[in-house]
Amino acid sequence: MMAGVGQVMGAAVMRRICGVTCTISGTRNIHKSPICAEQVMVDGLSLNYQVAGDGTKVALCLPGALGTIESDFAPQLKNLPNLGIKVVCWDPPGYGKSRPPPRNYTMDFLRNDATVAANMMKNLGYNKYSLLGWSDGGISAMMLAATFPQHVEKMLVWGSNAYVAKEDVKIYNGIRDINKWSERMRAPLEAVYGKEYFKVAWEGWVDILSQILKERDGDLCREDLAKISCPTLIVHGAKDPMVPLYHPHYLRDNIKNSQLMVMENGKHNIHLRFAEEFNKIISEFLHKD
């Protein structure tokens, strides 16, 4: 069981790794970046994270499934600091450079991520911050905002959902076999994880969501939504093939003080494909009184 925020270990920075890889296009592609990565011990886990900028607004970025700092948030790390935002981003446990240990897909893996992320921010000295959560990261962001409301100023989530339906699991199972993916889609994640780890981790992700549908009626964080008190912006790509439009509407209808913005030409990776526009949306939302 994960420790609560008040039970965390002290911060212990282990090493600095420069020349990490980052995404610069609309897919999870790889290139070299001068941004440096840090390691911090939290709840017995060595977590990889990066900090960029020194703005008055602090935002924690939470990646999607198998996502990393490098694959999921390079345009935000590069450009949000120029908009007065200090960006903190991490590799969730078992992803990217937050290994070993490998990813442990329990029924509560996303809720565990939320707790560990909150503990990490406490260890790093951040008492108040906003959340930027994509896909799975958005689910953990909603759990974090509901459980630790005293620390969350605002929240922006996109490509996220509070439950999985039969239709969703059908989508996931349709892409479970990574050998059927195009080389362009596989290569970036195989470069991070190696072919075998990527295969096992991806199949594990699909299988645990299928199990959650079967054993919990697909519930991920339905009850958390009513507990979210921070201003929330839900952004969604109208053409998202992974998360149908009924999900952002459900979030909007069940999170008080929330707004929904739909990007008509957007798919799942709207913050990468339309990075400049998306960063402006983030900046305007976080800086608005």
PDB file of C-alpha atoms in Angstrom:
ATOM      1  CA  MET A   1       0.000   0.000   0.000  1.00  0.00           C
ATOM      2  CA  MET A   2       1.297   3.448  -0.881  1.00  0.00           C
ATOM      3  CA  ALA A   3       2.130   5.854   1.940  1.00  0.00           C
ATOM      4  CA  GLY A   4       0.052   8.988   2.424  1.00  0.00           C
ATOM      5  CA  VAL A   5       1.458  12.435   1.751  1.00  0.00           C
ATOM      6  CA  GLY A   6       2.321  12.892   5.396  1.00  0.00           C
ATOM      7  CA  GLN A   7       4.288   9.648   5.468  1.00  0.00           C
ATOM      8  CA  VAL A   8       6.711  10.235   2.616  1.00  0.00           C
ATOM      9  CA  MET A   9      10.448   9.866   2.839  1.00  0.00           C
ATOM     10  CA  GLY A  10      12.657  12.929   2.487  1.00  0.00           C
ATOM     11  CA  ALA A  11      13.742  13.922  -1.004  1.00  0.00           C
ATOM     12  CA  ALA A  12      16.925  12.213  -2.138  1.00  0.00           C
ATOM     13  CA  VAL A  13      18.222  13.291  -5.522  1.00  0.00           C
ATOM     14  CA  MET A  14      20.292  10.429  -6.903  1.00  0.00           C
ATOM     15  CA  ARG A  15      21.775  11.511 -10.219  1.00  0.00           C
ATOM     16  CA  ARG A  16      21.511  13.918 -13.139  1.00  0.00           C
ATOM     17  CA  ILE A  17      21.151  12.544 -16.648  1.00  0.00           C
ATOM     18  CA  CYS A  18      21.698  15.027 -19.488  1.00  0.00           C
ATOM     19  CA  GLY A  19      20.922  14.647 -23.178  1.00  0.00           C
ATOM     20  CA  VAL A  20      17.593  12.913 -22.675  1.00  0.00           C
ATOM     21  CA  THR A  21      15.253  12.303 -25.600  1.00  0.00           C
ATOM     22  CA  CYS A  22      12.198  14.404 -26.359  1.00  0.00           C
ATOM     23  CA  THR A  23       9.206  14.573 -28.653  1.00  0.00           C
ATOM     24  CA  ILE A  24       9.052  17.361 -31.225  1.00  0.00           C
ATOM     25  CA  SER A  25       6.219  16.270 -33.500  1.00  0.00           C
ATOM     26  CA  GLY A  26       2.670  14.977 -33.374  1.00  0.00           C
ATOM     27  CA  THR A  27       3.712  11.401 -32.628  1.00  0.00           C
ATOM     28  CA  ARG A  28       5.913   9.887 -29.958  1.00  0.00           C
ATOM     29  CA  ASN A  29       9.135  10.488 -31.870  1.00  0.00           C
ATOM     30  CA  ILE A  30      12.577  10.844 -30.342  1.00  0.00           C
ATOM     31  CA  HIS A  31      15.340  13.441 -30.511  1.00  0.00           C
ATOM     32  CA  LYS A  32      18.112  14.744 -28.274  1.00  0.00           C
ATOM     33  CA  SER A  33      17.472  17.576 -25.834  1.00  0.00           C
ATOM     34  CA  PRO A  34      19.758  19.566 -23.518  1.00  0.00           C
ATOM     35  CA  ILE A  35      17.196  19.361 -20.684  1.00  0.00           C
ATOM     36  CA  CYS A  36      18.539  17.382 -17.743  1.00  0.00           C
ATOM     37  CA  ALA A  37      16.711  14.721 -15.792  1.00  0.00           C
ATOM     38  CA  GLU A  38      16.809  14.104 -12.047  1.00  0.00           C
ATOM     39  CA  GLN A  39      16.101  11.060  -9.915  1.00  0.00           C
ATOM     40  CA  VAL A  40      14.287  11.333  -6.595  1.00  0.00           C
ATOM     41  CA  MET A  41      13.367   8.620  -4.095  1.00  0.00           C
ATOM     42  CA  VAL A  42       9.664   8.519  -3.201  1.00  0.00           C
ATOM     43  CA  ASP A  43       7.956   5.696  -1.308  1.00  0.00           C
ATOM     44  CA  GLY A  44      10.932   3.450  -2.013  1.00  0.00           C
ATOM     45  CA  LEU A  45      10.820   4.137  -5.770  1.00  0.00           C
ATOM     46  CA  SER A  46      13.478   5.888  -7.828  1.00  0.00           C
ATOM     47  CA  LEU A  47      11.520   8.310 -10.003  1.00  0.00           C
ATOM     48  CA  ASN A  48      12.752  10.192 -13.037  1.00  0.00           C
ATOM     49  CA  TYR A  49      11.582  13.796 -13.349  1.00  0.00           C
ATOM     50  CA  GLN A  50      12.435  17.091 -15.029  1.00  0.00           C
ATOM     51  CA  VAL A  51      11.844  20.713 -14.128  1.00  0.00           C
ATOM     52  CA  ALA A  52      11.863  23.539 -16.670  1.00  0.00           C
ATOM     53  CA  GLY A  53      11.382  27.269 -16.140  1.00  0.00           C
ATOM     54  CA  ASP A  54      10.953  29.491 -13.109  1.00  0.00           C
ATOM     55  CA  GLY A  55       7.475  30.921 -13.616  1.00  0.00           C
ATOM     56  CA  THR A  56       5.079  31.801 -10.831  1.00  0.00           C
ATOM     57  CA  LYS A  57       2.671  29.062 -11.918  1.00  0.00           C
ATOM     58  CA  VAL A  58       3.781  25.461 -11.304  1.00  0.00           C
ATOM     59  CA  ALA A  59       2.293  22.652 -13.401  1.00  0.00           C
ATOM     60  CA  LEU A  60       2.821  18.910 -12.984  1.00  0.00           C
ATOM     61  CA  CYS A  61       2.587  16.952 -16.257  1.00  0.00           C
ATOM     62  CA  LEU A  62       1.301  13.374 -16.050  1.00  0.00           C
ATOM     63  CA  PRO A  63       1.922  11.180 -19.163  1.00  0.00           C
ATOM     64  CA  GLY A  64      -0.345   8.644 -20.826  1.00  0.00           C
ATOM     65  CA  ALA A  65      -0.053   4.856 -21.050  1.00  0.00           C
ATOM     66  CA  LEU A  66       3.623   3.837 -21.267  1.00  0.00           C
ATOM     67  CA  GLY A  67       4.311   7.538 -21.693  1.00  0.00           C
ATOM     68  CA  THR A  68       7.444   9.301 -20.563  1.00  0.00           C
ATOM     69  CA  ILE A  69       8.753  12.825 -20.211  1.00  0.00           C
ATOM     70  CA  GLU A  70      10.565  12.317 -23.494  1.00  0.00           C
ATOM     71  CA  SER A  71       7.656  10.971 -25.503  1.00  0.00           C
ATOM     72  CA  ASP A  72       4.747  12.949 -24.130  1.00  0.00           C
ATOM     73  CA  PHE A  73       5.655  16.477 -23.039  1.00  0.00           C
ATOM     74  CA  ALA A  74       8.663  17.898 -24.882  1.00  0.00           C
ATOM     75  CA  PRO A  75       6.730  20.810 -26.480  1.00  0.00           C
ATOM     76  CA  GLN A  76       5.423  21.767 -23.047  1.00  0.00           C
ATOM     77  CA  LEU A  77       8.834  21.511 -21.355  1.00  0.00           C
ATOM     78  CA  LYS A  78      10.365  23.607 -24.117  1.00  0.00           C
ATOM     79  CA  ASN A  79       7.792  26.355 -24.492  1.00  0.00           C
ATOM     80  CA  LEU A  80       5.595  26.693 -21.395  1.00  0.00           C
ATOM     81  CA  PRO A  81       8.463  28.264 -19.401  1.00  0.00           C
ATOM     82  CA  ASN A  82       8.411  31.090 -21.943  1.00  0.00           C
ATOM     83  CA  LEU A  83       4.776  31.637 -20.961  1.00  0.00           C
ATOM     84  CA  GLY A  84       5.513  32.048 -17.255  1.00  0.00           C
ATOM     85  CA  ILE A  85       4.896  28.456 -16.227  1.00  0.00           C
ATOM     86  CA  LYS A  86       7.293  26.249 -14.285  1.00  0.00           C
ATOM     87  CA  VAL A  87       6.889  22.712 -15.624  1.00  0.00           C
ATOM     88  CA  VAL A  88       7.490  19.561 -13.588  1.00  0.00           C
ATOM     89  CA  CYS A  89       7.204  16.273 -15.474  1.00  0.00           C
ATOM     90  CA  TRP A  90       7.792  12.684 -14.427  1.00  0.00           C
ATOM     91  CA  ASP A  91       8.064   9.137 -15.685  1.00  0.00           C
ATOM     92  CA  PRO A  92       5.436   7.188 -13.691  1.00  0.00           C
ATOM     93  CA  PRO A  93       6.630   4.065 -11.835  1.00  0.00           C
ATOM     94  CA  GLY A  94       7.691   1.366 -14.287  1.00  0.00           C
ATOM     95  CA  TYR A  95       7.732   3.746 -17.246  1.00  0.00           C
ATOM     96  CA  GLY A  96      10.692   5.407 -18.964  1.00  0.00           C
ATOM     97  CA  LYS A  97      13.629   5.928 -16.626  1.00  0.00           C
ATOM     98  CA  SER A  98      11.553   5.245 -13.489  1.00  0.00           C
ATOM     99  CA  ARG A  99      12.718   1.626 -13.736  1.00  0.00           C
ATOM    100  CA  PRO A 100      13.423  -0.754 -12.107  1.00  0.00           C
ATOM    101  CA  PRO A 101      11.098  -2.078 -10.835  1.00  0.00           C
ATOM    102  CA  PRO A 102       8.918  -2.842 -13.854  1.00  0.00           C
ATOM    103  CA  ARG A 103       5.367  -1.553 -14.134  1.00  0.00           C
ATOM    104  CA  ASN A 104       2.969  -3.327 -11.778  1.00  0.00           C
ATOM    105  CA  TYR A 105      -0.527  -3.331 -13.260  1.00  0.00           C
ATOM    106  CA  THR A 106      -2.829  -3.701 -10.290  1.00  0.00           C
ATOM    107  CA  MET A 107      -6.501  -2.753 -10.267  1.00  0.00           C
ATOM    108  CA  ASP A 108      -5.458   0.518  -8.599  1.00  0.00           C
ATOM    109  CA  PHE A 109      -2.318   1.305 -10.595  1.00  0.00           C
ATOM    110  CA  LEU A 110      -3.555   4.739 -11.666  1.00  0.00           C
ATOM    111  CA  ARG A 111      -4.631   5.631  -8.125  1.00  0.00           C
ATOM    112  CA  ASN A 112      -1.215   4.533  -6.870  1.00  0.00           C
ATOM    113  CA  ASP A 113       0.338   6.852  -9.459  1.00  0.00           C
ATOM    114  CA  ALA A 114      -1.755   9.732  -8.112  1.00  0.00           C
ATOM    115  CA  THR A 115      -0.512   9.141  -4.562  1.00  0.00           C
ATOM    116  CA  VAL A 116       3.129   8.738  -5.596  1.00  0.00           C
ATOM    117  CA  ALA A 117       2.933  11.878  -7.756  1.00  0.00           C
ATOM    118  CA  ALA A 118       1.533  13.900  -4.846  1.00  0.00           C
ATOM    119  CA  ASN A 119       4.269  12.552  -2.588  1.00  0.00           C
ATOM    120  CA  MET A 120       6.915  13.413  -5.171  1.00  0.00           C
ATOM    121  CA  MET A 121       5.708  17.005  -5.384  1.00  0.00           C
ATOM    122  CA  LYS A 122       5.774  17.260  -1.584  1.00  0.00           C
ATOM    123  CA  ASN A 123       9.309  15.890  -1.524  1.00  0.00           C
ATOM    124  CA  LEU A 124      10.362  18.413  -4.157  1.00  0.00           C
ATOM    125  CA  GLY A 125       8.934  21.259  -2.076  1.00  0.00           C
ATOM    126  CA  TYR A 126       5.826  22.130  -4.082  1.00  0.00           C
ATOM    127  CA  ASN A 127       2.801  22.759  -1.880  1.00  0.00           C
ATOM    128  CA  LYS A 128       0.502  24.274  -4.508  1.00  0.00           C
ATOM    129  CA  TYR A 129       0.470  23.399  -8.199  1.00  0.00           C
ATOM    130  CA  SER A 130      -1.747  22.713 -11.183  1.00  0.00           C
ATOM    131  CA  LEU A 131      -2.153  19.424 -13.022  1.00  0.00           C
ATOM    132  CA  LEU A 132      -1.759  18.733 -16.745  1.00  0.00           C
ATOM    133  CA  GLY A 133      -2.907  15.157 -17.387  1.00  0.00           C
ATOM    134  CA  TRP A 134      -3.039  13.350 -20.713  1.00  0.00           C
ATOM    135  CA  SER A 135      -4.963  10.088 -21.176  1.00  0.00           C
ATOM    136  CA  ASP A 136      -4.031   7.793 -18.246  1.00  0.00           C
ATOM    137  CA  GLY A 137      -2.267  10.795 -16.727  1.00  0.00           C
ATOM    138  CA  GLY A 138      -5.558  12.660 -16.781  1.00  0.00           C
ATOM    139  CA  ILE A 139      -7.206   9.856 -14.820  1.00  0.00           C
ATOM    140  CA  SER A 140      -4.471  10.001 -12.181  1.00  0.00           C
ATOM    141  CA  ALA A 141      -4.738  13.805 -12.183  1.00  0.00           C
ATOM    142  CA  MET A 142      -8.446  13.598 -11.345  1.00  0.00           C
ATOM    143  CA  MET A 143      -7.734  11.146  -8.531  1.00  0.00           C
ATOM    144  CA  LEU A 144      -4.979  13.415  -7.192  1.00  0.00           C
ATOM    145  CA  ALA A 145      -7.204  16.500  -7.340  1.00  0.00           C
ATOM    146  CA  ALA A 146      -9.970  14.653  -5.478  1.00  0.00           C
ATOM    147  CA  THR A 147      -7.702  13.158  -2.810  1.00  0.00           C
ATOM    148  CA  PHE A 148      -5.339  16.095  -2.207  1.00  0.00           C
ATOM    149  CA  PRO A 149      -7.450  19.180  -3.022  1.00  0.00           C
ATOM    150  CA  GLN A 150      -5.370  21.388  -0.746  1.00  0.00           C
ATOM    151  CA  HIS A 151      -2.419  21.062  -3.128  1.00  0.00           C
ATOM    152  CA  VAL A 152      -4.145  21.494  -6.487  1.00  0.00           C
ATOM    153  CA  GLU A 153      -4.748  24.982  -7.847  1.00  0.00           C
ATOM    154  CA  LYS A 154      -6.201  24.097 -11.272  1.00  0.00           C
ATOM    155  CA  MET A 155      -6.444  21.050 -13.521  1.00  0.00           C
ATOM    156  CA  LEU A 156      -6.421  20.539 -17.280  1.00  0.00           C
ATOM    157  CA  VAL A 157      -7.072  17.032 -18.631  1.00  0.00           C
ATOM    158  CA  TRP A 158      -7.385  15.764 -22.191  1.00  0.00           C
ATOM    159  CA  GLY A 159      -7.965  12.382 -23.823  1.00  0.00           C
ATOM    160  CA  SER A 160      -9.138  11.103 -20.437  1.00  0.00           C
ATOM    161  CA  ASN A 161     -12.024   9.136 -18.990  1.00  0.00           C
ATOM    162  CA  ALA A 162     -13.569   8.216 -15.636  1.00  0.00           C
ATOM    163  CA  TYR A 163     -14.629   4.715 -16.690  1.00  0.00           C
ATOM    164  CA  VAL A 164     -14.130   2.163 -19.438  1.00  0.00           C
ATOM    165  CA  ALA A 165     -17.076   0.814 -21.391  1.00  0.00           C
ATOM    166  CA  LYS A 166     -17.344  -2.303 -23.543  1.00  0.00           C
ATOM    167  CA  GLU A 167     -16.761  -0.142 -26.604  1.00  0.00           C
ATOM    168  CA  ASP A 168     -13.520   1.192 -25.119  1.00  0.00           C
ATOM    169  CA  VAL A 169     -12.121  -2.232 -24.278  1.00  0.00           C
ATOM    170  CA  LYS A 170     -12.972  -3.358 -27.803  1.00  0.00           C
ATOM    171  CA  ILE A 171     -10.804  -0.504 -29.082  1.00  0.00           C
ATOM    172  CA  TYR A 172      -7.945  -1.487 -26.759  1.00  0.00           C
ATOM    173  CA  ASN A 173      -8.079  -5.154 -27.724  1.00  0.00           C
ATOM    174  CA  GLY A 174      -8.046  -4.133 -31.369  1.00  0.00           C
ATOM    175  CA  ILE A 175      -4.543  -2.682 -30.858  1.00  0.00           C
ATOM    176  CA  ARG A 176      -3.296  -5.162 -28.229  1.00  0.00           C
ATOM    177  CA  ASP A 177      -0.970  -6.916 -30.693  1.00  0.00           C
ATOM    178  CA  ILE A 178       1.870  -4.454 -31.259  1.00  0.00           C
ATOM    179  CA  ASN A 179       3.093  -6.537 -34.216  1.00  0.00           C
ATOM    180  CA  LYS A 180       0.113  -5.140 -36.102  1.00  0.00           C
ATOM    181  CA  TRP A 181       1.217  -1.561 -35.414  1.00  0.00           C
ATOM    182  CA  SER A 182       3.044   0.402 -38.079  1.00  0.00           C
ATOM    183  CA  GLU A 183       6.792   0.730 -37.667  1.00  0.00           C
ATOM    184  CA  ARG A 184       6.311   4.476 -37.263  1.00  0.00           C
ATOM    185  CA  MET A 185       4.090   3.934 -34.216  1.00  0.00           C
ATOM    186  CA  ARG A 186       6.153   1.140 -32.632  1.00  0.00           C
ATOM    187  CA  ALA A 187       9.661   2.480 -33.085  1.00  0.00           C
ATOM    188  CA  PRO A 188       9.631   5.366 -30.545  1.00  0.00           C
ATOM    189  CA  LEU A 189       8.351   3.198 -27.691  1.00  0.00           C
ATOM    190  CA  GLU A 190      10.590   0.271 -28.627  1.00  0.00           C
ATOM    191  CA  ALA A 191      13.519   2.700 -28.517  1.00  0.00           C
ATOM    192  CA  VAL A 192      12.613   3.570 -24.926  1.00  0.00           C
ATOM    193  CA  TYR A 193      11.684   0.118 -23.641  1.00  0.00           C
ATOM    194  CA  GLY A 194      13.094  -2.496 -25.963  1.00  0.00           C
ATOM    195  CA  LYS A 195      10.760  -4.779 -27.889  1.00  0.00           C
ATOM    196  CA  GLU A 196      10.064  -7.328 -25.155  1.00  0.00           C
ATOM    197  CA  TYR A 197       9.347  -4.921 -22.280  1.00  0.00           C
ATOM    198  CA  PHE A 198       7.166  -2.787 -24.535  1.00  0.00           C
ATOM    199  CA  LYS A 199       5.170  -5.841 -25.662  1.00  0.00           C
ATOM    200  CA  VAL A 200       4.627  -7.142 -22.131  1.00  0.00           C
ATOM    201  CA  ALA A 201       3.806  -3.710 -20.684  1.00  0.00           C
ATOM    202  CA  TRP A 202       1.350  -2.812 -23.431  1.00  0.00           C
ATOM    203  CA  GLU A 203      -0.467  -6.135 -23.199  1.00  0.00           C
ATOM    204  CA  GLY A 204      -0.552  -5.745 -19.426  1.00  0.00           C
ATOM    205  CA  TRP A 205      -2.193  -2.323 -19.811  1.00  0.00           C
ATOM    206  CA  VAL A 206      -4.908  -3.685 -22.126  1.00  0.00           C
ATOM    207  CA  ASP A 207      -5.506  -6.702 -19.897  1.00  0.00           C
ATOM    208  CA  ILE A 208      -5.886  -4.723 -16.648  1.00  0.00           C
ATOM    209  CA  LEU A 209      -8.451  -2.391 -18.214  1.00  0.00           C
ATOM    210  CA  SER A 210     -10.350  -5.422 -19.462  1.00  0.00           C
ATOM    211  CA  GLN A 211     -10.262  -6.774 -15.915  1.00  0.00           C
ATOM    212  CA  ILE A 212     -11.494  -3.468 -14.484  1.00  0.00           C
ATOM    213  CA  LEU A 213     -14.435  -3.581 -16.886  1.00  0.00           C
ATOM    214  CA  LYS A 214     -15.274  -7.138 -15.803  1.00  0.00           C
ATOM    215  CA  GLU A 215     -14.768  -6.793 -12.048  1.00  0.00           C
ATOM    216  CA  ARG A 216     -15.593  -3.120 -11.386  1.00  0.00           C
ATOM    217  CA  ASP A 217     -18.068  -2.356 -14.149  1.00  0.00           C
ATOM    218  CA  GLY A 218     -15.317  -0.289 -15.753  1.00  0.00           C
ATOM    219  CA  ASP A 219     -15.102   2.203 -12.889  1.00  0.00           C
ATOM    220  CA  LEU A 220     -11.820   4.109 -12.791  1.00  0.00           C
ATOM    221  CA  CYS A 221     -12.639   7.265 -10.846  1.00  0.00           C
ATOM    222  CA  ARG A 222     -16.357   8.010 -11.101  1.00  0.00           C
ATOM    223  CA  GLU A 223     -16.730   8.767  -7.386  1.00  0.00           C
ATOM    224  CA  ASP A 224     -13.698  11.051  -7.419  1.00  0.00           C
ATOM    225  CA  LEU A 225     -15.318  13.526  -9.794  1.00  0.00           C
ATOM    226  CA  ALA A 226     -17.715  14.952  -7.197  1.00  0.00           C
ATOM    227  CA  LYS A 227     -14.760  15.576  -4.864  1.00  0.00           C
ATOM    228  CA  ILE A 228     -12.842  17.740  -7.339  1.00  0.00           C
ATOM    229  CA  SER A 229     -13.066  21.373  -6.257  1.00  0.00           C
ATOM    230  CA  CYS A 230     -10.417  23.096  -8.382  1.00  0.00           C
ATOM    231  CA  PRO A 231     -11.253  24.912 -11.637  1.00  0.00           C
ATOM    232  CA  THR A 232     -11.024  22.261 -14.353  1.00  0.00           C
ATOM    233  CA  LEU A 233     -10.644  22.524 -18.110  1.00  0.00           C
ATOM    234  CA  ILE A 234     -11.393  19.423 -20.176  1.00  0.00           C
ATOM    235  CA  VAL A 235      -9.966  19.512 -23.709  1.00  0.00           C
ATOM    236  CA  HIS A 236     -10.722  16.828 -26.257  1.00  0.00           C
ATOM    237  CA  GLY A 237      -9.992  16.017 -29.871  1.00  0.00           C
ATOM    238  CA  ALA A 238     -13.227  15.436 -31.785  1.00  0.00           C
ATOM    239  CA  LYS A 239     -11.483  12.749 -33.843  1.00  0.00           C
ATOM    240  CA  ASP A 240      -9.861  10.945 -30.894  1.00  0.00           C
ATOM    241  CA  PRO A 241      -9.805   7.228 -31.880  1.00  0.00           C
ATOM    242  CA  MET A 242      -8.924   6.052 -28.360  1.00  0.00           C
ATOM    243  CA  VAL A 243     -11.370   8.009 -26.196  1.00  0.00           C
ATOM    244  CA  PRO A 244     -14.836   8.609 -27.694  1.00  0.00           C
ATOM    245  CA  LEU A 245     -16.603  11.924 -27.138  1.00  0.00           C
ATOM    246  CA  TYR A 246     -19.020  10.562 -24.546  1.00  0.00           C
ATOM    247  CA  HIS A 247     -16.131  10.538 -22.062  1.00  0.00           C
ATOM    248  CA  PRO A 248     -15.309  14.279 -21.975  1.00  0.00           C
ATOM    249  CA  HIS A 249     -19.026  15.069 -21.811  1.00  0.00           C
ATOM    250  CA  TYR A 250     -19.346  12.766 -18.805  1.00  0.00           C
ATOM    251  CA  LEU A 251     -16.436  14.548 -17.113  1.00  0.00           C
ATOM    252  CA  ARG A 252     -17.934  17.963 -17.821  1.00  0.00           C
ATOM    253  CA  ASP A 253     -21.305  16.895 -16.437  1.00  0.00           C
ATOM    254  CA  ASN A 254     -19.838  15.432 -13.236  1.00  0.00           C
ATOM    255  CA  ILE A 255     -16.997  17.805 -12.296  1.00  0.00           C
ATOM    256  CA  LYS A 256     -18.302  21.025 -10.818  1.00  0.00           C
ATOM    257  CA  ASN A 257     -16.613  24.231 -11.949  1.00  0.00           C
ATOM    258  CA  SER A 258     -15.461  22.545 -15.167  1.00  0.00           C
ATOM    259  CA  GLN A 259     -15.503  23.556 -18.817  1.00  0.00           C
ATOM    260  CA  LEU A 260     -15.198  21.479 -21.988  1.00  0.00           C
ATOM    261  CA  MET A 261     -13.297  22.594 -25.074  1.00  0.00           C
ATOM    262  CA  VAL A 262     -13.433  20.377 -28.191  1.00  0.00           C
ATOM    263  CA  MET A 263     -10.755  20.735 -30.878  1.00  0.00           C
ATOM    264  CA  GLU A 264     -12.544  19.754 -34.079  1.00  0.00           C
ATOM    265  CA  ASN A 265      -9.466  18.513 -35.954  1.00  0.00           C
ATOM    266  CA  GLY A 266      -7.785  16.965 -32.933  1.00  0.00           C
ATOM    267  CA  LYS A 267      -7.116  13.307 -32.308  1.00  0.00           C
ATOM    268  CA  HIS A 268      -5.656  11.767 -29.138  1.00  0.00           C
ATOM    269  CA  ASN A 269      -2.362  13.672 -29.118  1.00  0.00           C
ATOM    270  CA  ILE A 270      -3.694  17.216 -29.499  1.00  0.00           C
ATOM    271  CA  HIS A 271      -0.979  18.700 -27.257  1.00  0.00           C
ATOM    272  CA  LEU A 272       1.697  17.327 -29.612  1.00  0.00           C
ATOM    273  CA  ARG A 273      -0.006  17.778 -32.963  1.00  0.00           C
ATOM    274  CA  PHE A 274      -1.173  21.317 -32.139  1.00  0.00           C
ATOM    275  CA  ALA A 275       1.496  22.154 -29.581  1.00  0.00           C
ATOM    276  CA  GLU A 276       1.604  25.930 -30.016  1.00  0.00           C
ATOM    277  CA  GLU A 277      -2.166  26.327 -29.816  1.00  0.00           C
ATOM    278  CA  PHE A 278      -2.431  23.881 -26.933  1.00  0.00           C
ATOM    279  CA  ASN A 279       0.296  25.631 -24.939  1.00  0.00           C
ATOM    280  CA  LYS A 280      -1.589  28.910 -25.317  1.00  0.00           C
ATOM    281  CA  ILE A 281      -4.715  27.212 -23.987  1.00  0.00           C
ATOM    282  CA  ILE A 282      -2.731  25.957 -20.986  1.00  0.00           C
ATOM    283  CA  SER A 283      -1.182  29.367 -20.332  1.00  0.00           C
ATOM    284  CA  GLU A 284      -4.443  31.285 -20.562  1.00  0.00           C
ATOM    285  CA  PHE A 285      -6.191  28.817 -18.264  1.00  0.00           C
ATOM    286  CA  LEU A 286      -3.467  28.729 -15.608  1.00  0.00           C
ATOM    287  CA  HIS A 287      -2.916  32.489 -15.562  1.00  0.00           C
ATOM    288  CA  LYS A 288      -6.616  33.409 -15.521  1.00  0.00           C
ATOM    289  CA  ASP A 289      -7.758  34.687 -12.148  1.00  0.00           C
TER     290      ASP A 289
END
